[in-house]
Amino acid sequence: MTWSESEIAALVEPDRVHRKAYVDPEIFDLEMERIFERLWIYIGHESQVKNPGDYYLARVGRQPMMMTRDWNGEINVLYNRCPHRGAQICSARKGNAGKLFRCSYHAWMFELDGRLESVPGAKGYEGTRFDMSSPDFHIRKAPRADNYRGFWFASLAEDGPDLKTHLGRAGLALDQLVDRSPDGEIEVVGDCFHMIQQSNWKLFLENQIDASHPGATHESTGAAARSVENEMKKDGKQPPMSYGFLSDFVRHGIDGWDKFGTTGLPQGHCTLEGYMGLRPDDPDTNEYVERMYASYGEEKAEEILGVDLHHVLLYPCNSVQPPLQQLRTIRPIGPDRTLSEIWHFRLKGAPEAIYQRSLAYYYLVNSPSTMVNADDLFNWWKCQHGLESNAIEWVSFHRNAGQDTEEGGIMYSAPSSMSELPMRSMMHAWRDYMTANGAGA
Amino acid sequence: MGEAAEKLAAGDRFSSAKVSIETQLAVERFLYRQAEILDEKRWDEWLTLFAEDGHYWMPVSEDQEDGEGVPNIFWENLDMMTMRIRRNNHPQAHSQAPENRLCHVVSNVIVESEDPNGDVVVRSRFHCAEYLRYDIRNFTGKYRHYLKKTAEGYRIALQRVDLVNREGPYEYVIQWWL
């Protein structure tokens, strides 16, 4: 079928969403066109391309893109496609192109900002419509590329709100990633982890800010971590703080997650309040706080450290965990297939122990051997299969529906609830992007 | 850097030691037994294969020299291994329903060095099929073991596992050691 705008709009009700939003291939194509190839999509951090010639590939919707640093030190976001016969310019995920890009097929040469530098056999083009100076023969640039504090995004739409407007209040997530560094600077650690989710991209986003799932989904991991912690204590050993990241899952039980509020922003961004208590009174933390005081002054440092957010979703593609310097990006491949890139940053100027703490989280939660996401990915896969069934047409987001409150354009979850507000909020934004309301977004 | 990581970093990973047939056999038997223990899920025995401060390590890149302080695919001591065993065997470990199965073949066993006290560094290759969710996926790569000789036989001070596809992407989480 071809989806009309009213048919798409009818998939989203105030408290439930039709399963076809997750499984229909045509809906997926429309999402790529109207959401991923229109909104601001994360490309990468500037520290991934430190030197001239460095490049890094990133998929935006269905488009193969790359971030490059040119000889003026500027960052460019280009389509990874030769204007001649269509070959990819770069095939490795990352690397350094040297002085110029050279297409491997016929040796067309390009500047690092995409301008055509030379073609072999130039004589043969005389008298043809080929024109060195025409953008048709340059590596095409993303219509819009911009960065927010070193995080680069591209929008494949010529018009629309600028990056800062799109991020709005959710830009706080990226501010937090940078401001938590006593030097006000961060850099990526190594390469990212790449995981395939055999499920729809929206299931990932919904899970990230779902406070009602950890106690149930991660019970086995929480229980195992707690039993090891208890045994270590009995043997007079101090369990690493990171084990507590896991035993938290059982400490709060299944119902005890109503202490952590959620918000929804009009652009589809969402937040979930922190629960991990990352500011213990220990020498490492205290030294870190002292360095923050020295850099920012006590008042400003406390303002930065006082923000306690577990996850911030930057719709439609990022999940950011500011207190632990992690950032995940999703790159949808099909309705039931999503690539995730999981990045980790180092706070410059922070004590090594603070880095080690976030590294431990990166390992336990985000590595390819994680005992935590193993359960999540499995659930999403099960959801994807369940949603293929037409036995029940709707996905329920009824918890605390109608009890959300609004202030200054932000939706807040009902107090002491594990409200499904973020899911409702995201899907309402989805409906607007997918229909006429979103045409200008 | 820990002593075991230093040992592997300092070793020549293309060298081959002239060891006795007895040593070669004892090392091979140890590696085969480890693979069997893993495939048969004999977890109590798995834990006894490692020295008290031993680690199982799967780095993210070939040039990584240490598991400490950097991202890894696996970097686990006995406490972490105990946690993983308990978690995967917990009744609510739904990602183990259906339970996965592993099947290893270990080969190309080359003893790289042998110390006067009998400790060895040994390289080998493995292929491992995983049956998961009624489907098979394959892992292959190389092992490098630093084995310490004790009265009870060899104990793993450090096992390094370099997958050929270490950069991923991974179709699903690797739930057990490979």
Coordinates of C-alpha atoms in Angstrom, one line a residue:
Chain A
M1 CA 0.0 0.0 0.0
T2 CA 1.0 3.6 -0.3
W3 CA 0.5 5.4 3.0
S4 CA -1.5 8.6 3.0
E5 CA -0.6 11.2 5.7
S6 CA -3.9 10.5 7.5
E7 CA -3.3 6.8 7.5
I8 CA 0.2 7.4 9.0
A9 CA -1.3 9.8 11.6
A10 CA -3.8 7.1 12.6
L11 CA -1.0 4.8 13.6
V12 CA -0.3 7.0 16.7
E13 CA -3.0 7.4 19.3
P14 CA -2.5 9.3 22.6
D15 CA -1.8 6.1 24.6
R16 CA -1.0 3.4 22.0
V17 CA 0.8 2.9 18.6
H18 CA -0.1 0.5 15.8
R19 CA 2.4 -2.3 15.3
K20 CA 2.8 -1.4 11.6
A21 CA 5.0 1.5 12.7
Y22 CA 7.6 -1.1 13.6
V23 CA 7.3 -3.7 10.9
D24 CA 6.1 -2.2 7.7
P25 CA 8.8 -1.8 5.0
E26 CA 7.1 1.1 3.4
I27 CA 6.8 2.9 6.7
F28 CA 10.5 2.3 7.1
D29 CA 11.3 3.9 3.8
L30 CA 9.2 6.9 4.7
E31 CA 11.0 7.2 8.0
M32 CA 14.3 7.3 6.2
E33 CA 13.0 10.0 3.8
R34 CA 11.1 12.1 6.4
I35 CA 13.1 11.6 9.6
F36 CA 16.7 10.3 9.0
E37 CA 17.3 12.2 5.7
R38 CA 15.8 15.4 7.0
L39 CA 16.6 15.8 10.7
W40 CA 20.0 16.4 12.2
I41 CA 21.8 13.1 12.4
Y42 CA 25.0 12.4 14.3
I43 CA 28.1 11.9 12.2
G44 CA 30.9 11.8 14.8
H45 CA 33.1 13.7 17.2
E46 CA 35.8 16.0 15.9
S47 CA 38.5 14.0 17.6
Q48 CA 37.8 11.1 15.2
V49 CA 39.4 13.2 12.4
K50 CA 42.3 14.9 14.1
N51 CA 44.6 15.4 11.2
P52 CA 44.2 16.7 7.6
G53 CA 43.3 13.8 5.3
D54 CA 41.5 11.9 8.1
Y55 CA 38.1 10.5 7.2
Y56 CA 35.5 8.5 9.0
L57 CA 32.4 6.9 7.4
A58 CA 28.9 7.3 8.8
R59 CA 25.5 6.3 7.3
V60 CA 22.7 8.9 7.3
G61 CA 19.4 7.3 6.5
R62 CA 20.1 5.4 3.3
Q63 CA 23.0 7.6 2.3
P64 CA 26.7 6.7 2.7
M65 CA 28.4 9.7 4.2
M66 CA 31.9 10.6 5.4
M67 CA 33.4 13.1 7.7
T68 CA 36.8 14.5 6.5
R69 CA 39.3 17.0 7.8
D70 CA 40.8 19.2 5.0
W71 CA 44.1 21.1 4.8
N72 CA 42.5 24.2 6.3
G73 CA 41.7 22.2 9.3
E74 CA 37.9 22.4 8.5
I75 CA 35.6 19.4 8.9
N76 CA 33.4 18.5 5.9
V77 CA 30.5 16.0 5.6
L78 CA 30.4 14.5 2.1
Y79 CA 28.5 11.8 0.3
N80 CA 30.9 8.8 -0.1
R81 CA 30.2 8.5 -3.9
C82 CA 32.4 9.4 -6.8
P83 CA 30.5 11.8 -9.2
H84 CA 32.0 9.9 -12.2
R85 CA 30.6 6.4 -12.1
G86 CA 29.4 6.1 -8.5
A87 CA 32.2 4.2 -6.8
Q88 CA 32.6 4.7 -3.1
I89 CA 35.6 7.1 -2.5
C90 CA 36.6 5.4 0.8
S91 CA 35.9 1.8 1.6
A92 CA 37.7 1.4 4.9
R93 CA 35.6 2.6 7.9
K94 CA 38.3 5.1 8.7
G95 CA 41.7 6.2 7.6
N96 CA 43.8 8.9 6.1
A97 CA 43.5 9.8 2.5
G98 CA 46.7 11.8 2.3
K99 CA 46.7 15.0 0.3
L100 CA 43.8 14.3 -2.0
F101 CA 41.0 11.7 -2.4
R102 CA 41.7 9.4 -5.3
C103 CA 38.9 7.4 -6.8
S104 CA 40.1 3.8 -7.1
Y105 CA 38.2 3.2 -10.3
H106 CA 39.5 5.9 -12.8
A107 CA 41.8 8.1 -10.6
W108 CA 39.6 11.2 -10.5
M109 CA 41.3 13.3 -7.8
F110 CA 39.4 15.4 -5.2
E111 CA 40.3 18.0 -2.6
L112 CA 39.5 16.9 1.0
D113 CA 36.4 19.2 0.9
G114 CA 35.1 17.3 -2.1
R115 CA 36.2 19.7 -5.0
L116 CA 37.3 18.0 -8.1
E117 CA 41.1 18.6 -8.5
S118 CA 41.8 16.7 -11.7
V119 CA 40.7 14.0 -14.1
P120 CA 42.9 11.8 -16.3
G121 CA 42.3 12.0 -20.0
A122 CA 40.9 15.6 -19.6
K123 CA 41.2 16.1 -23.3
G124 CA 38.3 13.7 -23.9
Y125 CA 35.9 15.9 -22.1
E126 CA 36.5 18.9 -24.4
G127 CA 33.3 19.8 -26.1
T128 CA 31.2 17.8 -23.7
R129 CA 28.9 19.0 -20.9
F130 CA 31.5 18.0 -18.4
D131 CA 32.6 21.0 -16.3
M132 CA 35.4 20.9 -13.7
S133 CA 33.8 23.8 -11.8
S134 CA 30.3 22.4 -11.7
P135 CA 29.2 20.9 -8.3
D136 CA 27.8 18.0 -10.4
F137 CA 31.4 16.8 -10.7
H138 CA 32.5 17.3 -7.2
I139 CA 32.0 14.9 -4.3
R140 CA 28.7 16.1 -3.0
K141 CA 28.5 17.8 0.3
A142 CA 25.8 17.2 2.9
P143 CA 23.3 20.0 2.4
R144 CA 23.9 21.1 6.0
A145 CA 26.6 20.1 8.4
D146 CA 27.3 21.7 11.8
N147 CA 28.7 20.9 15.2
Y148 CA 27.6 21.4 18.7
R149 CA 30.6 21.6 21.0
G150 CA 32.7 19.3 18.8
F151 CA 29.9 16.8 18.0
W152 CA 29.2 16.8 14.3
F153 CA 25.7 16.4 12.8
A154 CA 24.4 16.5 9.2
S155 CA 21.0 17.3 7.8
L156 CA 20.3 16.1 4.3
A157 CA 17.5 18.7 4.0
E158 CA 18.4 22.2 2.5
D159 CA 16.1 23.9 5.0
G160 CA 14.8 23.5 8.5
P161 CA 15.7 24.5 12.0
D162 CA 19.4 24.9 12.7
L163 CA 21.2 22.3 14.8
K164 CA 21.1 24.4 18.0
T165 CA 17.3 24.9 17.6
H166 CA 16.8 21.2 16.8
L167 CA 18.7 20.1 19.9
G168 CA 17.0 22.7 22.1
R169 CA 17.2 21.8 25.8
A170 CA 18.5 18.3 25.0
G171 CA 21.8 20.0 24.0
L172 CA 22.5 19.8 27.7
A173 CA 23.5 16.2 27.1
L174 CA 26.4 17.3 25.0
D175 CA 27.2 20.2 27.2
Q176 CA 27.4 17.7 30.1
L177 CA 29.8 15.4 28.1
V178 CA 32.2 18.3 27.6
D179 CA 31.7 20.4 30.8
R180 CA 32.4 17.4 33.1
S181 CA 36.0 17.7 31.9
P182 CA 38.1 19.9 34.1
D183 CA 39.9 21.1 30.9
G184 CA 36.6 21.6 29.1
E185 CA 37.8 19.1 26.5
I186 CA 37.1 15.4 25.6
E187 CA 38.3 12.9 23.1
V188 CA 37.0 9.6 21.8
V189 CA 38.7 6.5 23.3
G190 CA 39.8 4.1 20.6
D191 CA 37.2 3.0 18.2
C192 CA 33.5 2.4 18.9
F193 CA 31.9 -1.0 19.4
H194 CA 29.6 -2.1 16.5
M195 CA 26.5 -4.1 17.4
I196 CA 23.6 -5.2 15.2
Q197 CA 20.2 -5.0 16.8
Q198 CA 17.8 -7.4 15.0
S199 CA 15.0 -5.1 15.7
N200 CA 13.4 -1.8 14.7
W201 CA 15.3 1.4 15.6
K202 CA 12.4 2.8 17.7
L203 CA 12.5 -0.2 20.1
F204 CA 16.1 0.8 21.0
L205 CA 15.1 4.4 21.8
E206 CA 12.0 3.3 23.8
N207 CA 14.1 1.0 25.9
Q208 CA 16.7 3.6 26.8
I209 CA 14.4 5.8 28.9
D210 CA 12.2 2.9 30.1
A211 CA 12.6 2.9 33.9
S212 CA 10.2 0.0 34.3
H213 CA 12.4 -2.5 32.4
P214 CA 15.7 -2.8 34.3
G215 CA 14.4 -4.7 37.3
A216 CA 12.7 -7.3 35.1
T217 CA 14.9 -7.5 32.1
H218 CA 18.2 -7.4 34.0
E219 CA 17.2 -9.4 37.1
S220 CA 19.7 -12.3 36.3
T221 CA 22.6 -9.9 35.9
G222 CA 21.7 -7.9 39.0
A223 CA 21.3 -11.0 41.1
A224 CA 24.6 -12.5 39.9
A225 CA 26.5 -9.2 40.6
R226 CA 25.0 -9.0 44.0
S227 CA 26.0 -12.5 45.0
V228 CA 29.6 -11.9 43.9
E229 CA 29.6 -8.6 45.8
N230 CA 28.4 -10.3 48.9
E231 CA 30.9 -13.1 48.7
M232 CA 33.8 -10.6 48.2
K233 CA 32.7 -8.7 51.2
K234 CA 32.5 -11.9 53.3
D235 CA 36.1 -12.6 52.2
G236 CA 37.1 -9.1 53.3
K237 CA 37.5 -7.9 49.7
Q238 CA 36.1 -4.6 48.5
P239 CA 34.0 -5.2 45.4
P240 CA 34.7 -2.7 42.5
M241 CA 32.2 0.2 42.4
S242 CA 31.3 -1.0 38.9
Y243 CA 29.7 -4.2 40.2
G244 CA 27.2 -1.9 41.8
F245 CA 26.1 -0.6 38.4
L246 CA 24.8 -4.1 37.9
S247 CA 23.5 -5.0 41.4
D248 CA 21.4 -1.8 41.2
F249 CA 19.1 -3.8 38.9
V250 CA 17.9 -5.9 41.8
R251 CA 18.4 -3.3 44.6
H252 CA 15.4 -1.4 43.2
G253 CA 13.4 -4.5 42.5
I254 CA 10.9 -4.3 39.6
D255 CA 8.6 -1.7 41.1
G256 CA 11.2 0.5 42.7
W257 CA 12.1 2.6 39.7
D258 CA 9.3 5.1 40.2
K259 CA 11.8 7.5 41.9
F260 CA 13.4 8.5 38.5
G261 CA 11.4 11.0 36.5
T262 CA 11.3 11.3 32.8
T263 CA 10.7 14.2 30.4
G264 CA 9.7 14.5 26.8
L265 CA 10.6 17.4 24.5
P266 CA 8.7 18.6 21.4
Q267 CA 11.4 17.5 18.9
G268 CA 11.1 13.9 20.3
H269 CA 14.1 14.2 22.7
C270 CA 13.7 12.6 26.1
T271 CA 15.5 12.3 29.4
L272 CA 15.6 9.8 32.3
E273 CA 16.9 10.9 35.7
G274 CA 20.0 9.3 37.1
Y275 CA 19.9 6.5 39.7
M276 CA 23.4 5.3 40.1
G277 CA 24.8 7.7 42.7
L278 CA 28.0 8.5 40.9
R279 CA 29.3 10.9 43.5
P280 CA 30.5 8.7 46.4
D281 CA 32.7 10.2 49.1
D282 CA 36.0 8.6 48.0
P283 CA 39.4 10.0 47.4
D284 CA 39.2 9.7 43.6
T285 CA 35.8 11.4 43.3
N286 CA 36.9 14.1 45.8
E287 CA 40.0 14.8 43.8
Y288 CA 38.0 15.1 40.6
V289 CA 35.6 17.5 42.3
E290 CA 38.5 19.6 43.5
R291 CA 39.8 19.8 39.9
M292 CA 36.4 20.8 38.7
Y293 CA 36.3 23.5 41.4
A294 CA 39.7 24.8 40.4
S295 CA 38.6 25.0 36.8
Y296 CA 35.1 26.4 37.0
G297 CA 34.8 27.8 40.6
E298 CA 32.7 26.0 43.1
E299 CA 29.3 27.4 42.1
K300 CA 29.6 26.6 38.4
A301 CA 31.2 23.2 39.1
E302 CA 28.4 22.2 41.4
E303 CA 25.9 23.3 38.7
I304 CA 27.6 21.0 36.2
L305 CA 27.9 18.1 38.5
G306 CA 24.5 18.6 39.9
V307 CA 22.8 17.5 36.7
D308 CA 21.9 13.9 37.2
L309 CA 20.7 12.3 34.0
H310 CA 21.0 8.6 33.2
H311 CA 20.1 8.9 29.5
V312 CA 19.3 11.7 27.2
L313 CA 17.8 10.8 23.8
L314 CA 18.6 13.1 21.0
Y315 CA 15.9 12.2 18.5
P316 CA 16.1 10.2 16.4
C317 CA 19.6 8.7 16.6
N318 CA 21.5 9.2 19.9
S319 CA 21.4 8.0 23.4
V320 CA 23.8 9.9 25.6
Q321 CA 24.9 9.0 29.1
P322 CA 26.6 12.1 30.3
P323 CA 27.9 11.1 33.8
L324 CA 29.7 8.1 32.2
Q325 CA 30.8 9.7 29.0
Q326 CA 29.1 7.2 26.7
L327 CA 27.2 7.9 23.5
R328 CA 25.3 5.5 21.3
T329 CA 24.3 6.2 17.7
I330 CA 21.8 4.1 15.8
R331 CA 21.9 3.7 12.0
P332 CA 18.8 1.9 10.8
I333 CA 19.3 -0.7 8.0
G334 CA 15.8 -2.1 7.7
P335 CA 12.6 -2.3 9.6
D336 CA 14.0 -5.2 11.6
R337 CA 17.7 -4.3 11.5
T338 CA 19.7 -1.5 13.2
L339 CA 23.4 -0.9 13.5
S340 CA 24.5 0.7 16.7
E341 CA 27.8 2.5 17.3
I342 CA 28.8 2.8 20.9
W343 CA 31.3 5.5 21.7
H344 CA 33.2 6.3 24.9
F345 CA 35.0 9.6 25.7
R346 CA 37.8 10.6 28.0
L347 CA 37.5 13.7 30.2
K348 CA 40.7 15.6 29.8
G349 CA 42.1 16.7 33.1
A350 CA 40.1 14.2 35.2
P351 CA 41.9 11.7 37.4
E352 CA 42.7 8.3 35.8
A353 CA 40.3 6.6 38.3
I354 CA 37.4 8.6 37.0
Y355 CA 38.1 7.4 33.5
Q356 CA 38.5 3.8 34.8
R357 CA 35.1 4.0 36.4
S358 CA 33.4 5.0 33.1
L359 CA 35.5 2.5 31.2
A360 CA 34.2 -0.3 33.5
Y361 CA 30.6 0.8 32.7
Y362 CA 31.5 0.8 29.0
Y363 CA 32.7 -2.8 29.4
L364 CA 29.9 -4.1 31.5
V365 CA 27.0 -2.5 29.7
N366 CA 28.2 -1.7 26.2
S367 CA 30.9 -4.2 25.1
P368 CA 30.2 -7.0 22.7
S369 CA 30.3 -9.4 25.7
T370 CA 27.9 -7.3 27.8
M371 CA 25.7 -9.2 30.3
V372 CA 23.3 -6.2 30.3
N373 CA 22.6 -5.4 26.7
A374 CA 22.5 -9.1 26.0
D375 CA 19.1 -9.1 27.6
D376 CA 17.9 -5.9 25.9
L377 CA 18.9 -7.0 22.4
F378 CA 17.1 -10.3 23.0
N379 CA 13.9 -8.6 24.2
W380 CA 13.9 -6.2 21.2
W381 CA 14.3 -9.2 18.9
K382 CA 11.4 -10.9 20.6
C383 CA 9.3 -7.7 20.3
Q384 CA 10.1 -7.5 16.6
H385 CA 8.9 -11.1 16.1
G386 CA 5.8 -10.5 18.3
L387 CA 4.9 -7.4 16.4
E388 CA 4.9 -9.3 13.1
S389 CA 1.7 -10.9 14.5
N390 CA -1.7 -9.3 13.9
A391 CA -3.2 -11.0 16.9
I392 CA -3.2 -7.7 18.6
E393 CA -2.7 -4.6 16.4
W394 CA -1.6 -2.2 19.1
V395 CA 1.5 -1.5 21.3
S396 CA 0.4 -0.3 24.7
F397 CA 1.8 2.9 26.2
H398 CA -1.0 3.3 28.7
R399 CA 1.0 3.6 32.0
N400 CA 0.2 7.0 33.5
A401 CA -1.3 8.2 30.2
G402 CA -3.2 11.4 30.7
Q403 CA -1.3 12.2 33.9
D404 CA 1.7 13.9 32.2
T405 CA 2.1 17.5 33.0
E406 CA 3.4 20.2 30.7
E407 CA 5.5 23.3 31.6
G408 CA 7.3 25.5 29.1
G409 CA 6.9 23.0 26.2
I410 CA 8.4 20.1 28.2
M411 CA 6.3 17.1 29.3
Y412 CA 7.0 15.8 32.7
S413 CA 6.1 12.3 34.0
A414 CA 3.6 12.0 36.8
P415 CA 5.3 12.0 40.2
S416 CA 6.4 8.6 41.6
S417 CA 5.5 6.8 38.4
M418 CA 7.3 4.6 35.9
S419 CA 5.3 6.5 33.3
E420 CA 5.4 5.6 29.6
L421 CA 5.5 9.3 28.9
P422 CA 8.8 9.2 26.8
M423 CA 7.4 6.5 24.5
R424 CA 4.2 8.5 23.9
S425 CA 6.1 11.7 23.5
M426 CA 8.5 10.3 20.9
M427 CA 5.7 8.7 18.9
H428 CA 3.8 12.0 18.8
A429 CA 6.9 13.7 17.5
W430 CA 7.3 10.8 15.0
R431 CA 3.8 11.3 13.8
D432 CA 4.4 15.0 13.2
Y433 CA 7.7 14.4 11.3
M434 CA 6.0 11.7 9.2
T435 CA 3.0 13.9 8.2
A436 CA 2.5 17.4 7.0
N437 CA 3.2 18.8 10.4
G438 CA 6.8 17.7 10.0
A439 CA 7.3 18.8 6.4
G440 CA 9.1 22.0 7.5
A441 CA 11.0 20.4 10.5
Chain B
M1 CA 50.7 -3.5 33.1
G2 CA 50.3 -6.8 34.9
E3 CA 53.1 -9.4 34.9
A4 CA 51.2 -11.7 32.6
A5 CA 50.5 -9.0 30.0
E6 CA 54.1 -8.0 30.1
K7 CA 55.2 -11.5 29.5
L8 CA 53.1 -11.8 26.3
A9 CA 54.1 -8.3 25.2
A10 CA 57.8 -9.1 25.6
G11 CA 57.5 -12.5 23.9
D12 CA 58.2 -13.0 20.2
R13 CA 54.9 -14.1 18.7
F14 CA 56.5 -15.7 15.7
S15 CA 59.1 -17.8 17.6
S16 CA 58.9 -21.5 18.3
A17 CA 60.6 -23.2 21.2
K18 CA 62.2 -26.6 20.9
V19 CA 60.2 -28.4 23.6
S20 CA 60.0 -32.1 24.5
I21 CA 57.3 -34.2 23.0
E22 CA 56.0 -34.6 26.6
T23 CA 55.7 -30.8 27.0
Q24 CA 54.0 -30.4 23.6
L25 CA 51.5 -33.1 24.4
A26 CA 50.8 -31.7 27.9
V27 CA 50.1 -28.3 26.5
E28 CA 47.9 -29.6 23.7
R29 CA 45.9 -31.7 26.1
F30 CA 45.4 -28.7 28.3
L31 CA 44.1 -26.6 25.4
Y32 CA 41.8 -29.4 24.1
R33 CA 40.5 -29.9 27.6
Q34 CA 39.7 -26.2 28.1
A35 CA 37.8 -26.2 24.8
E36 CA 35.8 -29.3 25.9
I37 CA 35.0 -27.8 29.3
L38 CA 33.7 -24.7 27.5
D39 CA 31.7 -26.6 25.0
E40 CA 30.2 -28.9 27.7
K41 CA 29.6 -26.0 30.1
R42 CA 31.5 -27.6 33.0
W43 CA 31.7 -24.3 34.8
D44 CA 33.2 -25.5 38.1
E45 CA 36.1 -27.0 36.1
W46 CA 36.4 -23.8 34.0
L47 CA 37.2 -21.7 37.0
T48 CA 40.0 -24.2 38.1
L49 CA 41.8 -23.7 34.8
F50 CA 42.8 -20.2 35.7
A51 CA 45.5 -19.0 38.2
E52 CA 44.1 -17.0 41.1
D53 CA 44.9 -13.7 39.4
G54 CA 44.4 -15.1 35.8
H55 CA 42.5 -13.3 33.1
Y56 CA 40.6 -14.2 30.0
W57 CA 41.2 -11.4 27.5
M58 CA 39.8 -10.5 24.1
P59 CA 41.3 -7.2 22.9
V60 CA 39.7 -4.9 20.3
S61 CA 42.8 -4.6 18.2
E62 CA 45.9 -6.6 17.4
D63 CA 48.4 -3.9 18.6
Q64 CA 46.8 -3.7 22.1
E65 CA 49.4 -4.9 24.6
D66 CA 47.4 -4.8 27.8
G67 CA 43.8 -5.4 28.9
E68 CA 44.0 -2.9 31.8
G69 CA 42.8 0.6 31.2
V70 CA 41.5 0.3 27.7
P71 CA 38.3 -1.0 26.0
N72 CA 38.1 -4.7 25.4
I73 CA 35.7 -7.3 24.1
F74 CA 36.5 -9.4 27.2
W75 CA 38.7 -8.7 30.2
E76 CA 37.7 -10.9 33.0
N77 CA 39.2 -12.2 36.2
L78 CA 37.8 -15.0 38.4
D79 CA 35.2 -12.7 40.0
M80 CA 33.8 -11.5 36.7
M81 CA 33.9 -15.1 35.3
T82 CA 31.9 -16.3 38.4
M83 CA 29.4 -13.5 37.8
R84 CA 29.0 -14.4 34.2
I85 CA 28.5 -18.1 35.0
R86 CA 25.8 -17.3 37.6
R87 CA 24.1 -14.8 35.4
N88 CA 23.9 -17.1 32.4
N89 CA 22.6 -19.9 34.6
H90 CA 20.0 -17.7 36.4
P91 CA 16.4 -18.8 35.9
Q92 CA 15.6 -15.3 34.6
A93 CA 18.4 -15.2 32.0
H94 CA 16.0 -15.1 29.2
S95 CA 18.7 -14.7 26.6
Q96 CA 19.7 -18.3 27.4
A97 CA 16.2 -19.5 26.4
P98 CA 16.9 -21.4 24.2
E99 CA 20.3 -22.2 25.6
N100 CA 23.2 -21.6 23.2
R101 CA 25.8 -24.3 22.4
L102 CA 29.4 -23.9 21.4
C103 CA 31.6 -26.3 19.5
H104 CA 35.4 -25.7 19.3
V105 CA 38.2 -27.0 17.2
V106 CA 41.7 -26.1 18.4
S107 CA 44.7 -26.6 16.2
N108 CA 48.1 -25.3 15.1
V109 CA 49.6 -25.5 18.6
I110 CA 53.0 -23.9 18.7
V111 CA 54.8 -23.6 22.0
E112 CA 56.4 -20.2 21.7
S113 CA 58.6 -20.2 24.8
E114 CA 59.3 -22.4 27.8
D115 CA 60.8 -21.1 31.0
P116 CA 63.2 -23.2 33.2
N117 CA 60.3 -23.5 35.8
G118 CA 58.1 -25.1 33.1
D119 CA 55.9 -22.1 32.4
V120 CA 55.0 -21.8 28.7
V121 CA 53.6 -19.3 26.2
V122 CA 51.7 -21.1 23.5
R123 CA 49.9 -20.0 20.4
S124 CA 47.1 -21.8 18.7
R125 CA 44.2 -21.3 16.3
F126 CA 40.6 -22.0 16.9
H127 CA 37.3 -22.3 15.1
C128 CA 34.1 -22.1 17.1
A129 CA 30.5 -22.6 15.9
E130 CA 27.8 -21.2 18.1
Y131 CA 24.3 -22.5 17.8
L132 CA 22.0 -19.7 19.0
R133 CA 18.3 -19.1 18.5
Y134 CA 18.2 -22.1 16.1
D135 CA 20.9 -20.6 13.9
I136 CA 24.6 -21.0 13.6
R137 CA 27.3 -18.3 13.7
N138 CA 31.0 -18.8 13.5
F139 CA 33.9 -17.3 15.3
T140 CA 37.5 -17.9 14.5
G141 CA 40.8 -16.5 15.7
K142 CA 44.0 -17.2 17.6
Y143 CA 44.7 -18.0 21.1
R144 CA 47.9 -17.0 23.0
H145 CA 48.1 -18.7 26.4
Y146 CA 50.5 -17.9 29.2
L147 CA 50.4 -21.1 31.2
K148 CA 52.0 -21.4 34.6
K149 CA 53.2 -24.9 35.7
T150 CA 51.9 -25.9 39.1
A151 CA 51.8 -29.2 41.1
E152 CA 48.2 -29.7 39.8
G153 CA 49.2 -29.0 36.2
Y154 CA 49.0 -25.9 34.1
R155 CA 47.0 -22.8 35.2
I156 CA 46.2 -19.9 32.9
A157 CA 47.8 -16.7 33.9
L158 CA 46.5 -15.0 30.8
Q159 CA 44.6 -16.2 27.7
R160 CA 44.6 -13.7 24.8
V161 CA 42.0 -14.3 22.1
D162 CA 42.3 -12.3 18.9
L163 CA 39.2 -12.7 16.7
V164 CA 39.6 -12.3 12.9
N165 CA 36.5 -10.1 12.9
R166 CA 37.3 -8.1 16.1
E167 CA 36.0 -4.8 14.7
G168 CA 32.5 -6.2 14.3
P169 CA 29.7 -5.6 13.8
Y170 CA 28.5 -8.4 16.0
E171 CA 25.1 -9.9 15.1
Y172 CA 24.5 -10.5 18.8
V173 CA 26.3 -10.3 22.1
I174 CA 29.0 -12.9 22.8
Q175 CA 27.6 -14.4 26.0
W176 CA 30.2 -17.0 26.8
W177 CA 34.0 -17.0 26.4
L178 CA 35.1 -18.4 23.1

